Short mmCIF file of C-alpha atoms and ligand atoms in Angstrom, two decimals:
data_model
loop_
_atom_site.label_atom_id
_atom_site.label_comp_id
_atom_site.label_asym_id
_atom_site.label_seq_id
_atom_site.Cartn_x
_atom_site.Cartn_y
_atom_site.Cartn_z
CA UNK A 13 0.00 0.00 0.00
CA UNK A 14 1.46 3.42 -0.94
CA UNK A 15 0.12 6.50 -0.10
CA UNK A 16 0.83 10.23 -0.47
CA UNK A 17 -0.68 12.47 2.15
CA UNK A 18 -1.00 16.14 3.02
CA UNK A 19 -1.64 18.31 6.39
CA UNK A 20 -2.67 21.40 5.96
CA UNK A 21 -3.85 23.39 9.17
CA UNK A 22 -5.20 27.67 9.43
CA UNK A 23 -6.22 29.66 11.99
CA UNK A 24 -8.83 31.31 9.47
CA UNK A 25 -9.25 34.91 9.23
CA UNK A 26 -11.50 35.72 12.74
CA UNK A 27 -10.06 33.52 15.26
CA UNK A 28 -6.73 34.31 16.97
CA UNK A 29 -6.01 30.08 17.90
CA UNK A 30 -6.00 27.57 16.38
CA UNK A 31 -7.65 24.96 18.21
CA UNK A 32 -7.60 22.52 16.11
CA UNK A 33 -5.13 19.62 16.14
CA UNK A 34 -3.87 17.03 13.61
CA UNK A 35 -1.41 14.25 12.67
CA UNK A 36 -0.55 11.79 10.06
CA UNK A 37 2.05 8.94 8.99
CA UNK A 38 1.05 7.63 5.68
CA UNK A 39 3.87 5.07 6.43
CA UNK A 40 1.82 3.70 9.28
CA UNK A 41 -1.53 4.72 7.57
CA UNK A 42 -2.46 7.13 10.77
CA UNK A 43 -4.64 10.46 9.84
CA UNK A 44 -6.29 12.08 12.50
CA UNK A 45 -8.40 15.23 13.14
CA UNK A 46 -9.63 16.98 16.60
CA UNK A 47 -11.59 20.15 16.71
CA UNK A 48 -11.23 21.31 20.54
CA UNK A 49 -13.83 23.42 22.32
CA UNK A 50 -13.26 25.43 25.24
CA UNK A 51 -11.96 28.59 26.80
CA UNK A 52 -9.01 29.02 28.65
CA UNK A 53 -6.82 27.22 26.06
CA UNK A 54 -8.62 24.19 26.68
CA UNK A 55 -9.82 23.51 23.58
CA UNK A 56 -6.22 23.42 22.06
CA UNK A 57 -5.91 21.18 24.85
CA UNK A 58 -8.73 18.93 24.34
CA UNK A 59 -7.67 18.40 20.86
CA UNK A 60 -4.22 17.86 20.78
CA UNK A 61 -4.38 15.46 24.04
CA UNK A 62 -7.04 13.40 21.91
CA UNK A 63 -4.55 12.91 18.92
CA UNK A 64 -1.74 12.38 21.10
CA UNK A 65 -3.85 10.09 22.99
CA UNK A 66 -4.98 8.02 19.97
CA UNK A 67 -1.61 8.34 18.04
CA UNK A 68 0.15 6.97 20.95
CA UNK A 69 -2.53 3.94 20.84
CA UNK A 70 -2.08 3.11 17.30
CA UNK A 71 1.44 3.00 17.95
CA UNK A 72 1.38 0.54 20.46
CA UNK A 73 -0.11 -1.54 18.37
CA UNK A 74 2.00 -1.73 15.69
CA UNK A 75 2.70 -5.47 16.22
CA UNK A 76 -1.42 -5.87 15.76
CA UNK A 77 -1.57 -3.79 13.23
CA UNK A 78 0.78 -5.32 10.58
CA UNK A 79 -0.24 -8.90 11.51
CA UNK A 80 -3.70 -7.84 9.81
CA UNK A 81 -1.64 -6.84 7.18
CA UNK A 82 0.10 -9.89 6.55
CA UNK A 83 -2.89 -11.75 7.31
CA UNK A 84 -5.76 -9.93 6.99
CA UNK A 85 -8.91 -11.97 8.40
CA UNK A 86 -12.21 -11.36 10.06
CA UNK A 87 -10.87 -12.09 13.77
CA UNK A 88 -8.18 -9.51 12.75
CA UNK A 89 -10.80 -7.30 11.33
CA UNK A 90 -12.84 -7.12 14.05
CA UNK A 91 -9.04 -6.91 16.52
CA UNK A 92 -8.80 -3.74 14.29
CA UNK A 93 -12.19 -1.92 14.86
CA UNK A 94 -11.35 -2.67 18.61
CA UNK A 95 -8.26 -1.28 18.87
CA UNK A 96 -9.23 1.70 16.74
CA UNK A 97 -12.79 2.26 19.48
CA UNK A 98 -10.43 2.04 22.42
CA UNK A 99 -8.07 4.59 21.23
CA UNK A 100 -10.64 6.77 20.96
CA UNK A 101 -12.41 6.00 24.31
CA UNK A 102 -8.83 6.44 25.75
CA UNK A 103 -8.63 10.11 24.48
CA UNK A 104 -12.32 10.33 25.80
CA UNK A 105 -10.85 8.65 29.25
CA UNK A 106 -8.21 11.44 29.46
CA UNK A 107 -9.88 14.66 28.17
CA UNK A 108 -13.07 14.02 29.93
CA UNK A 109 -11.00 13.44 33.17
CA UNK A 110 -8.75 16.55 32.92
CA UNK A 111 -11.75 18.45 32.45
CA UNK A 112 -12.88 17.67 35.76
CA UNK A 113 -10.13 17.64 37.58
CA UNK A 114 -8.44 21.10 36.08
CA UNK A 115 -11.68 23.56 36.88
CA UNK A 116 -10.34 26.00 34.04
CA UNK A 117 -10.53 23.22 31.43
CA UNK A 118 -14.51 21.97 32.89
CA UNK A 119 -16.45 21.12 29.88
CA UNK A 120 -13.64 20.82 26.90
CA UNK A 121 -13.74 18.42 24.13
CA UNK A 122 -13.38 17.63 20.65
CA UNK A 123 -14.18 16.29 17.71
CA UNK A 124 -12.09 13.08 16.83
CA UNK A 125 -11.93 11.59 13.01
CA UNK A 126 -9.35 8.79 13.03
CA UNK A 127 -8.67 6.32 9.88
CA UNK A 128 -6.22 3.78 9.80
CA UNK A 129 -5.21 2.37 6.30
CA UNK A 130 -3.76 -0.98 7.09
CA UNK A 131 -3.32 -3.18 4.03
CA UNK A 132 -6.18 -2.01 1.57
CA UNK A 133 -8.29 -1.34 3.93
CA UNK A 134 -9.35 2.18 5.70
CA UNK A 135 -10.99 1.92 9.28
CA UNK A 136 -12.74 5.06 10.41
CA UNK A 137 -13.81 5.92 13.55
CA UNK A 138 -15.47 9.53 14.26
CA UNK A 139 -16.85 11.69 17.06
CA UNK A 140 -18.38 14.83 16.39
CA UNK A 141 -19.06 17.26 13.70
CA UNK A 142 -15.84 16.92 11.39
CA UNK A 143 -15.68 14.91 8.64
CA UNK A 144 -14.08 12.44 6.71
CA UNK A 145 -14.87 12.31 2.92
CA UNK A 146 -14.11 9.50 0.36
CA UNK A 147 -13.12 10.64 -3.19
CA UNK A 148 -13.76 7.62 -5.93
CA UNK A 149 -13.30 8.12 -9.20
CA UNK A 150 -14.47 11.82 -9.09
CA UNK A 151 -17.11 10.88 -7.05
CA UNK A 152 -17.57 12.27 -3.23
CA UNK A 153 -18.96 10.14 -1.00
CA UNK A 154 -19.31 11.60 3.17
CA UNK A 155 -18.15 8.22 5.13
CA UNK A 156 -19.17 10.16 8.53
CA UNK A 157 -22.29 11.68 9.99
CA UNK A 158 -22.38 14.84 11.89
CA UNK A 159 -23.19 14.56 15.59
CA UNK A 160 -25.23 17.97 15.83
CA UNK A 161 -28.79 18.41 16.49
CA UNK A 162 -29.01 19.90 13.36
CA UNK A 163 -28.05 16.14 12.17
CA UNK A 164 -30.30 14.34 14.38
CA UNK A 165 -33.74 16.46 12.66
CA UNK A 166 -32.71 15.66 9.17
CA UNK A 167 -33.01 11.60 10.56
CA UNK A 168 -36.13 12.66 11.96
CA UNK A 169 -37.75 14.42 8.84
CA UNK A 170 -37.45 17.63 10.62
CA UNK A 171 -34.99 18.94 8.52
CA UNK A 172 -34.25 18.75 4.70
CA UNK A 173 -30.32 18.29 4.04
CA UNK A 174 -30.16 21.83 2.35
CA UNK A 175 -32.24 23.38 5.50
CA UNK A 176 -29.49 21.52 8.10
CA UNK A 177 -26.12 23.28 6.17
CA UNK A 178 -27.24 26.36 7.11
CA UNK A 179 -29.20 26.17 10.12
CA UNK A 180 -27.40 27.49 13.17
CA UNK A 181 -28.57 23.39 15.24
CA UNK A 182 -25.87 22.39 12.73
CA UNK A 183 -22.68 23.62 15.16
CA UNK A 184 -24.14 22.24 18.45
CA UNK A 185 -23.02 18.91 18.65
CA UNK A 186 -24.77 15.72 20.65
CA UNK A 187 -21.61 14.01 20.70
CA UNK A 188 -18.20 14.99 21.54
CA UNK A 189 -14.98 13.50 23.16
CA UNK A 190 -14.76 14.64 26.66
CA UNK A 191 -17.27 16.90 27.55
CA UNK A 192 -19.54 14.43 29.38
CA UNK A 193 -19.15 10.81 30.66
CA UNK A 194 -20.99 9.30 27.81
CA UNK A 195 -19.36 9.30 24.26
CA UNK A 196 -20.52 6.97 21.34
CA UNK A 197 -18.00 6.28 18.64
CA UNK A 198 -19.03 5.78 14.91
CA UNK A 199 -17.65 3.42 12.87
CA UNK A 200 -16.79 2.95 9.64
CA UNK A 201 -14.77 0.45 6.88
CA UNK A 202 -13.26 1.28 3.12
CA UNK A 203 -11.42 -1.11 0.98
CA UNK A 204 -9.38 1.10 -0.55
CA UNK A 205 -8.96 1.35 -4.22
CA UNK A 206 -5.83 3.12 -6.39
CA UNK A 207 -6.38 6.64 -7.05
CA UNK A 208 -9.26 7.22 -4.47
CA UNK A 209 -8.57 10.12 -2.11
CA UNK A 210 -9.80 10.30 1.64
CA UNK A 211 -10.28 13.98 3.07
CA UNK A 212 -10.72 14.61 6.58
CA UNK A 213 -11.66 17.88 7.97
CA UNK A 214 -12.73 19.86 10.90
CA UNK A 215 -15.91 22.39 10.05
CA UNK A 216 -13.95 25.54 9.37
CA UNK A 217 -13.18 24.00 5.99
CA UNK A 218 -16.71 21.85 5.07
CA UNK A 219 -18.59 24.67 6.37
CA UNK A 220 -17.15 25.85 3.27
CA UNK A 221 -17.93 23.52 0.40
CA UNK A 222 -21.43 22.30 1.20
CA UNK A 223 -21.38 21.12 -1.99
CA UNK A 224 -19.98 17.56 -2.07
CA UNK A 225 -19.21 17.56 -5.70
CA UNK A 226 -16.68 20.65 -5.42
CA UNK A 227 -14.65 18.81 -2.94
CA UNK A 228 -14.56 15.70 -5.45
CA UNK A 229 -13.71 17.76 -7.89
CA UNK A 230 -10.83 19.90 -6.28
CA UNK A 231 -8.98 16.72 -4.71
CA UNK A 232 -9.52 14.70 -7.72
CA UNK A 233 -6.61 16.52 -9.24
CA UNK A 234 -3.48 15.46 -10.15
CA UNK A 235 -1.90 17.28 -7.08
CA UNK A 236 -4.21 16.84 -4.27
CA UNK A 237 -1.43 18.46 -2.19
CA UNK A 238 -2.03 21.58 -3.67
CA UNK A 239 -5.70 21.52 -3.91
CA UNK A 240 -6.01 20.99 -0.23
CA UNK A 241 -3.46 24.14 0.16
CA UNK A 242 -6.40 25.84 -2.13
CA UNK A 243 -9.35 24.66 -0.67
CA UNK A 244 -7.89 26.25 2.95
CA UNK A 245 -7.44 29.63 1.37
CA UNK A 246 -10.97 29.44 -0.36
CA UNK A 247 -12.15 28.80 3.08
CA UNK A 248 -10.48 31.91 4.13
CA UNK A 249 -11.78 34.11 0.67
CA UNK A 250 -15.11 32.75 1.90
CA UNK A 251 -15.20 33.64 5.43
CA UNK A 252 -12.59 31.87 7.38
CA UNK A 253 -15.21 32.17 10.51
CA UNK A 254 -13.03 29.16 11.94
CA UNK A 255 -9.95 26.97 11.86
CA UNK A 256 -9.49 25.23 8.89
CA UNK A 257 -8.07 21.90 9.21
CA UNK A 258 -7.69 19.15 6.19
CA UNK A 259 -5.82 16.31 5.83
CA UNK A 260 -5.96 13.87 2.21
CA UNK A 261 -4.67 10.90 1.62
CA UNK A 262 -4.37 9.88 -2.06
CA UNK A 263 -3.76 6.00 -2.49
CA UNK A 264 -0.53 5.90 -5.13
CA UNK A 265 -0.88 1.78 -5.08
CA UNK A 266 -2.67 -0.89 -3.57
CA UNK A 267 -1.28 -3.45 -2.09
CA UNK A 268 -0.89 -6.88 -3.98
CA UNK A 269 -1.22 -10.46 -3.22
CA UNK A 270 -3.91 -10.07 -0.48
CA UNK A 271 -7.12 -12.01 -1.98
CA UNK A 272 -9.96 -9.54 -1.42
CA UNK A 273 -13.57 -9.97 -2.56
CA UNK A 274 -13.93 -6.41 -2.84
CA UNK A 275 -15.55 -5.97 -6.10
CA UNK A 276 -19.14 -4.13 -6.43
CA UNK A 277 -19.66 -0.70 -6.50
CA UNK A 278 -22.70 -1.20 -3.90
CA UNK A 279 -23.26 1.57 -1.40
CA UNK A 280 -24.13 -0.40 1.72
CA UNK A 281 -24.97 0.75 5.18
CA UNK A 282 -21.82 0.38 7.59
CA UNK A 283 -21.90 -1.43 10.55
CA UNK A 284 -21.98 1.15 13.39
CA UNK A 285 -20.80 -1.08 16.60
CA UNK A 286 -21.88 1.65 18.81
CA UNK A 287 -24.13 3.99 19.19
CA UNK A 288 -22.93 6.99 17.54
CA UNK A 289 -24.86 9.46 19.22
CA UNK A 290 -24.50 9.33 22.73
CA UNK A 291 -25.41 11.72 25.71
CA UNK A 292 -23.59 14.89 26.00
CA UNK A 293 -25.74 17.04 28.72
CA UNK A 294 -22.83 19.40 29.69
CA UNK A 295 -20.99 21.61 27.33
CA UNK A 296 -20.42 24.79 26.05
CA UNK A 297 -21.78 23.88 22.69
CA UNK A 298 -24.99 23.83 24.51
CA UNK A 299 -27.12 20.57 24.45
CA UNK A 300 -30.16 20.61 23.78
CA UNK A 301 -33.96 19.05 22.94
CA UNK A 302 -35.05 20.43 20.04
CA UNK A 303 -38.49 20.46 19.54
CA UNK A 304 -40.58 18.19 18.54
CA UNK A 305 -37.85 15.68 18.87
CA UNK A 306 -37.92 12.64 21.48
CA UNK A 307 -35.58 13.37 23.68
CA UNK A 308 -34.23 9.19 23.23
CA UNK A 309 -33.09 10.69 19.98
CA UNK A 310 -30.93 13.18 21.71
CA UNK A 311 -30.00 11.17 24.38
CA UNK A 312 -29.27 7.99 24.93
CA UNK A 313 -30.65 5.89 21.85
CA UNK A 314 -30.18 2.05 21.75
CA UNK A 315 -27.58 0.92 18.96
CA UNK A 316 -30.15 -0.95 17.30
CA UNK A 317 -32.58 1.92 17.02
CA UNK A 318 -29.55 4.34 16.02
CA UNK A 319 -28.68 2.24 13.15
CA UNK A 320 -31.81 1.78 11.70
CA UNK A 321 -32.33 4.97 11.55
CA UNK A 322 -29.31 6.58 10.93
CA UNK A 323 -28.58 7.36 6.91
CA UNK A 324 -25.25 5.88 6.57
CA UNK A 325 -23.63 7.27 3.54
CA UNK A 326 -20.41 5.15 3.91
CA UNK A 327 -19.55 2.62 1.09
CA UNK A 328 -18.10 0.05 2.32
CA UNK A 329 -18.05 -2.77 -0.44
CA UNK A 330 -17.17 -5.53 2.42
CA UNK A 331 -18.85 -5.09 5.55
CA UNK A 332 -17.36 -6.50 8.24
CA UNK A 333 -19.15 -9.15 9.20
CA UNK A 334 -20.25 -10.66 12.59
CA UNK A 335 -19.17 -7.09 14.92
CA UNK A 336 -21.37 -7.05 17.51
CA UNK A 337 -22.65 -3.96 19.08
CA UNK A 338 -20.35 -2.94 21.81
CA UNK A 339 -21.56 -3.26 25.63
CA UNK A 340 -22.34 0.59 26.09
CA UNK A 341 -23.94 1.62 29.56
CA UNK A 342 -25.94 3.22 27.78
CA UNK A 343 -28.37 5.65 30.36
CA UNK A 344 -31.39 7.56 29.59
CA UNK A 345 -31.23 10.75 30.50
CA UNK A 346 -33.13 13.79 30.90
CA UNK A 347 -32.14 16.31 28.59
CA UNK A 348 -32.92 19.63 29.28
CA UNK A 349 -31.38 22.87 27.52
CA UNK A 350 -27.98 23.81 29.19
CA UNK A 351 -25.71 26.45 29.45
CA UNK A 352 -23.37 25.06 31.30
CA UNK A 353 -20.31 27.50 31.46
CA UNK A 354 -22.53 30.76 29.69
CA UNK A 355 -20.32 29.64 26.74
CA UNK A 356 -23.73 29.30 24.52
CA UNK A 357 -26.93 29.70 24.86
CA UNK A 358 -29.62 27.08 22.36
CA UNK A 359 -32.87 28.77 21.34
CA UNK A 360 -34.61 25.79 18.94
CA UNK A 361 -37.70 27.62 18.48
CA UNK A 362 -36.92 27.88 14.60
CA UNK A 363 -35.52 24.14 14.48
CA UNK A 364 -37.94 23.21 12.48
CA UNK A 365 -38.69 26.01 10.52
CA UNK A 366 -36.66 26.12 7.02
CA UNK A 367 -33.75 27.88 7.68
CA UNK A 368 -33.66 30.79 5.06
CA UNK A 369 -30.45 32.53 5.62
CA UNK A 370 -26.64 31.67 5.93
CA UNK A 371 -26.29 34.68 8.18
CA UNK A 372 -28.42 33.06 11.81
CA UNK A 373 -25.97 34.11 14.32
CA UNK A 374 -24.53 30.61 14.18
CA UNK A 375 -21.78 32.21 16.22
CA UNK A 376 -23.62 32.41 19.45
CA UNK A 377 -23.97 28.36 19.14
CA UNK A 378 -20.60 27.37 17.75
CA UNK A 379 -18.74 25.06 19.80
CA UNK A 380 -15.66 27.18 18.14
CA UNK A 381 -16.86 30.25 19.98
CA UNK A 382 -14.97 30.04 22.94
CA UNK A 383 -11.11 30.22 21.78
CA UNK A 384 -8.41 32.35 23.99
CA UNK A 385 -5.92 29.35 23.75
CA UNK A 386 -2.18 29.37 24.08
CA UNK A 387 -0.69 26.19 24.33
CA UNK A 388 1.28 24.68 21.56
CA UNK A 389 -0.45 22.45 18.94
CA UNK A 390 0.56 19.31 17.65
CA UNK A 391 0.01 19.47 14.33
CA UNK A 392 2.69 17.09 13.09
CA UNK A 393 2.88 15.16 9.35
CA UNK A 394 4.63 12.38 9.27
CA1 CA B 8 -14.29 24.20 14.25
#
């Protein structure tokens, strides 16, 4: 397996930190994304201890991790989607728990988008609103759902998809690493193919192209380097409300010899192990019961229910097979609107109206509204 990849990371043009964090080692097929939220620096905090976190974890695991390679199997498979859940639990484990013991970092968190490319294959595990995008033959395809209210009305009919990119319900999130005890992790599985291109981002760049096809188009050229170096100052031209962070991958080659039955160009539902949307009643990106909406949707939702429901766009031409949901204490809970640190306040008296304008003071809900950060990022490339 060969691939080429490319970091790019921007402050934007409003915000003075960058709280977003990211790493990659397309020799080890590691690519992650974090978005932090928080003041006080702790959203720089929040995100960089989550890659660290899950970096570190993928690391260890190196012996795992190319034995599936050698010897790729559905016991390794599953081993894989595992490891990849726990290293993202861990960086829940230690954000969540630094935000309660460090009172200036209460309530931080992040976004998490993680893939590992080991062998042909891309794993994909994601928490929160950024995204990770594969680009096939020209063709974009969204492999991750948005945790954000905003998200959960399209599922329930509240929302059309066009109303959702510009409704203001589309920057508070449901689900985030460390804000609250509860985190669900989404899942998803690629068999990679030569020439595809896998884009992950945090919201200050897809906030940006809502249109799927421009992205497909942009990093389906010959230098996806440079389009991704493009695409960050287009975000900028365009607003550059946020931090821009993008990372592509471009598989050069595909690995040979392994016997894959990968062929099909079926869009299937993935296999989401765990529920995706879990409870998040504490955080600065304000949480929420929109109206009209069962608060189980919000809340805690069984897996089962979750994945019927949820509209998977991932293709994954070889589910894997036989993952069974993963033991979640999953707890009902009482949602009620909260404003936990003053950070952000939720009105959803227009969620279900059609959201007419771009311009809905989206910046009073914005997880990214609380910055004054200092620390140091870890924005490495490998
Ligand atoms: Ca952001």
């Amino acid at each position: 397996m060969t691939l080429e990849a490319w970091l790019v990371t921007d402050v934007g043009v409003v915000r003075e930190h960058n709280e977003d964090s990211a790493f990659m080692e397309p020799a080890k097929g590691f690519f992650i994304v974090a978005d932090g939220m928080g003041g006080h620096a702790a959203g720089e905090v929040a995100s960089a201890m989550a890659v660290d976190t899950v970096r570190k974890t993928l690391e260890g695991a190196r012996t795992e991790i190319d034995a599936f390679k050698k010897a790729p199997s559905d016991a390794g498979r599953r081993g894989i989607v595992q490891l990849l859940q726990n290293a993202v639990l861990s960086a829940h484990q230690a954000v969540y728990q630094r935000g309660q013991a460090e009172p200036d970092k209460a309530g931080m968190g992040t976004t998490l988008d993680v893939v590992l490319v080991a062998g042909p294959e891309a794993f994909v595990a994601h928490v929160g609103d950024s995204r990770t995008y594969l680009i096939r033959d020209g063709k974009p395809s969204q492999i991750t759902t948005d945790h954000t209210v905003a998200e959960v009305l399209v599922i329930e009919g509240k929302l059309t998809i066009e109303e959702a990119q510009v409704s203001p319900l589309r920057t508070i999130l449901v689900n985030a690493i460390g804000v609250s005890a509860d985190v669900g992790v989404e899942m998803a599985h690629v068999t990679l193919k030569k020439n595809d291109r896998l884009l992950l981002c945090s919201d200050g760049m897809h906030d940006y192209f809502p249109a799927e096809d421009e992205i497909a188009q942009r990093l389906s050229a010959d230098a996806p380097g440079k389009a991704l170096e493009e695409m960050v100052e287009l975000a900028k031209t365009r607003g550059g409300h946020d931090n821009i962070t993008g990372v592509v991958c471009q598989v050069l080659e595909v690995s040979e010899g392994i016997p894959m039955q990968m062929e099909g160009e079926s869009t299937q539902p993935v296999e989401v192990p765990i529920n995706p949307f879990a409870v998040d009643e504490t955080t600065e990106t304000a949480f929420v019961t929109p109206p009209g909406v069962p608060p189980r949707m919000v809340a805690a939702v069984t897996p089962p229910t979750l994945r019927q429901t949820q509209p998977m766009r991932a293709i994954t031409e070889d589910p894997i097979p036989g993952i069974p949901a993963l033991p979640k204490d999953a707890k009902a809970i009482d949602t009620p609107a909260t404003d936990s640190d003053g950070k952000a306040t939720a009105n959803t008296d227009g969620a279900a109206e059609p959201a007419a304008k771009q311009d809905t003071g989206s910046g009073e809900l914005s997880k990214a509204d609380t910055d004054k950060a200092e620390a140091p990022k870890d924005k490495g490339a490998g």
